[in-house]
Amino acid sequence: QVRLVESGGGLVQPGGSLRVSCAASGSISSINDMHWYRQAPGKERELVAGITRGGSTNYADSVQGRFTISRDNAKNTVYLQMNSLKAEDTAVYYCMTKVLAIVYWGQGTQVTVSS
């Protein structure tokens, strides 16, 4: 069993920055890859970024060069640093991992980009 808890969302102006965090607990030794997804109103949930246990990363084209995913294995936490935010980045951001074919999601954290 794995529990994921996101934090750090909020309201930010266009062009601003925000960092969201995802803390994992439970069977954390079994966690390898971790991912950030987001879901905007009326849209499907989409993959934003992923990171392996060793630190290899991948990004959606829409956030490449603006967002950075990282993880602190000692703290069992994954981060998403978001810079140069745009209105279209407004969404609920979710942390996700898969352990033994079971997918775990956090509850999500709202990020709103607006002036």
Tab-separated table of C-alpha atoms in Angstrom:
chain	number	residue	atom	x	y	z
A	1	GLN	CA	0.000	0.000	0.000
A	2	VAL	CA	1.275	3.447	-0.963
A	3	ARG	CA	-0.096	6.833	0.020
A	4	LEU	CA	0.695	9.980	-1.962
A	5	VAL	CA	-0.002	13.471	-0.633
A	6	GLU	CA	0.473	16.547	-2.820
A	7	SER	CA	1.000	20.077	-1.539
A	8	GLY	CA	2.142	23.481	-2.700
A	9	GLY	CA	-0.548	24.472	-5.162
A	10	GLY	CA	-2.028	27.940	-5.281
A	11	LEU	CA	-2.693	31.061	-7.305
A	12	VAL	CA	0.148	32.568	-9.325
A	13	GLN	CA	0.339	35.267	-11.970
A	14	PRO	CA	1.299	34.469	-15.566
A	15	GLY	CA	5.068	34.275	-15.861
A	16	GLY	CA	5.420	33.328	-12.217
A	17	SER	CA	6.777	30.206	-10.553
A	18	LEU	CA	5.442	27.581	-8.194
A	19	ARG	CA	6.728	24.323	-6.750
A	20	VAL	CA	4.447	21.443	-5.892
A	21	SER	CA	5.492	18.475	-3.800
A	22	CYS	CA	4.342	14.878	-3.424
A	23	ALA	CA	5.209	12.946	-0.276
A	24	ALA	CA	5.000	9.159	-0.392
A	25	SER	CA	4.419	6.846	2.540
A	26	GLY	CA	3.729	3.154	3.017
A	27	SER	CA	5.546	0.578	0.898
A	28	ILE	CA	7.941	3.187	-0.411
A	29	SER	CA	10.840	0.808	-0.968
A	30	SER	CA	8.839	-0.639	-3.865
A	31	ILE	CA	8.445	2.718	-5.617
A	32	ASN	CA	10.478	3.226	-8.769
A	33	ASP	CA	9.104	5.682	-11.334
A	34	MET	CA	7.001	8.612	-10.207
A	35	HIS	CA	4.932	10.919	-12.351
A	36	TRP	CA	3.074	14.201	-12.335
A	37	TYR	CA	-0.216	14.439	-14.223
A	38	ARG	CA	-2.647	17.321	-14.521
A	39	GLN	CA	-6.295	17.720	-15.361
A	40	ALA	CA	-7.841	20.976	-16.488
A	41	PRO	CA	-11.611	21.571	-16.348
A	42	GLY	CA	-13.354	19.739	-19.169
A	43	LYS	CA	-10.169	18.015	-20.311
A	44	GLU	CA	-8.656	14.591	-19.881
A	45	ARG	CA	-5.885	13.961	-17.399
A	46	GLU	CA	-2.500	14.279	-19.100
A	47	LEU	CA	1.049	13.293	-18.255
A	48	VAL	CA	3.257	16.260	-17.375
A	49	ALA	CA	6.551	14.716	-16.283
A	50	GLY	CA	8.112	11.524	-14.970
A	51	ILE	CA	11.245	10.533	-13.096
A	52	THR	CA	12.901	7.188	-12.467
A	53	ARG	CA	14.420	6.154	-9.153
A	54	GLY	CA	17.815	6.896	-10.673
A	55	GLY	CA	16.814	10.393	-11.732
A	56	SER	CA	16.138	10.060	-15.464
A	57	THR	CA	13.362	12.426	-16.501
A	58	ASN	CA	10.845	12.960	-19.281
A	59	TYR	CA	8.462	15.830	-20.014
A	60	ALA	CA	5.425	16.653	-22.070
A	61	ASP	CA	6.249	18.922	-24.991
A	62	SER	CA	4.006	21.624	-23.538
A	63	VAL	CA	6.141	22.002	-20.390
A	64	GLN	CA	9.600	21.131	-21.713
A	65	GLY	CA	12.080	23.828	-20.699
A	66	ARG	CA	9.694	25.396	-18.165
A	67	PHE	CA	9.050	22.596	-15.657
A	68	THR	CA	11.571	20.494	-13.760
A	69	ILE	CA	10.787	17.257	-11.957
A	70	SER	CA	13.090	16.053	-9.194
A	71	ARG	CA	13.010	13.674	-6.282
A	72	ASP	CA	14.588	13.256	-2.875
A	73	ASN	CA	14.665	9.534	-2.179
A	74	ALA	CA	15.744	10.116	1.426
A	75	LYS	CA	12.584	12.169	2.018
A	76	ASN	CA	10.392	10.001	-0.232
A	77	THR	CA	9.291	13.148	-1.998
A	78	VAL	CA	9.007	14.184	-5.630
A	79	TYR	CA	8.836	17.809	-6.708
A	80	LEU	CA	7.648	19.723	-9.743
A	81	GLN	CA	9.206	23.144	-10.181
A	82	MET	CA	7.078	25.179	-12.573
A	83	ASN	CA	8.479	28.353	-14.117
A	84	SER	CA	7.142	30.776	-16.729
A	85	LEU	CA	3.637	29.655	-15.919
A	86	LYS	CA	0.852	30.255	-18.403
A	87	ALA	CA	-2.914	30.401	-18.037
A	88	GLU	CA	-3.130	27.057	-19.828
A	89	ASP	CA	-1.133	25.447	-17.016
A	90	THR	CA	-4.150	25.914	-14.749
A	91	ALA	CA	-5.214	22.463	-13.573
A	92	VAL	CA	-5.323	20.065	-10.681
A	93	TYR	CA	-1.893	18.441	-10.448
A	94	TYR	CA	-1.708	14.797	-9.382
A	95	CYS	CA	1.181	12.603	-8.317
A	96	MET	CA	1.112	8.989	-9.521
A	97	THR	CA	3.142	5.840	-9.091
A	98	LYS	CA	2.695	2.166	-9.839
A	99	VAL	CA	3.748	-0.630	-7.500
A	100	LEU	CA	3.314	-4.288	-8.489
A	101	ALA	CA	0.867	-3.268	-11.220
A	102	ILE	CA	-1.278	-1.243	-8.795
A	103	VAL	CA	-1.646	2.423	-9.672
A	104	TYR	CA	-1.704	4.934	-6.842
A	105	TRP	CA	-2.848	8.552	-7.114
A	106	GLY	CA	-2.675	11.434	-4.720
A	107	GLN	CA	-5.666	13.657	-4.014
A	108	GLY	CA	-4.345	16.453	-6.223
A	109	THR	CA	-3.382	20.076	-5.676
A	110	GLN	CA	-4.937	23.001	-7.540
A	111	VAL	CA	-2.687	25.311	-9.542
A	112	THR	CA	-4.315	28.434	-10.926
A	113	VAL	CA	-2.456	30.821	-13.211
A	114	SER	CA	-4.296	34.102	-13.478
A	115	SER	CA	-3.759	37.837	-13.200
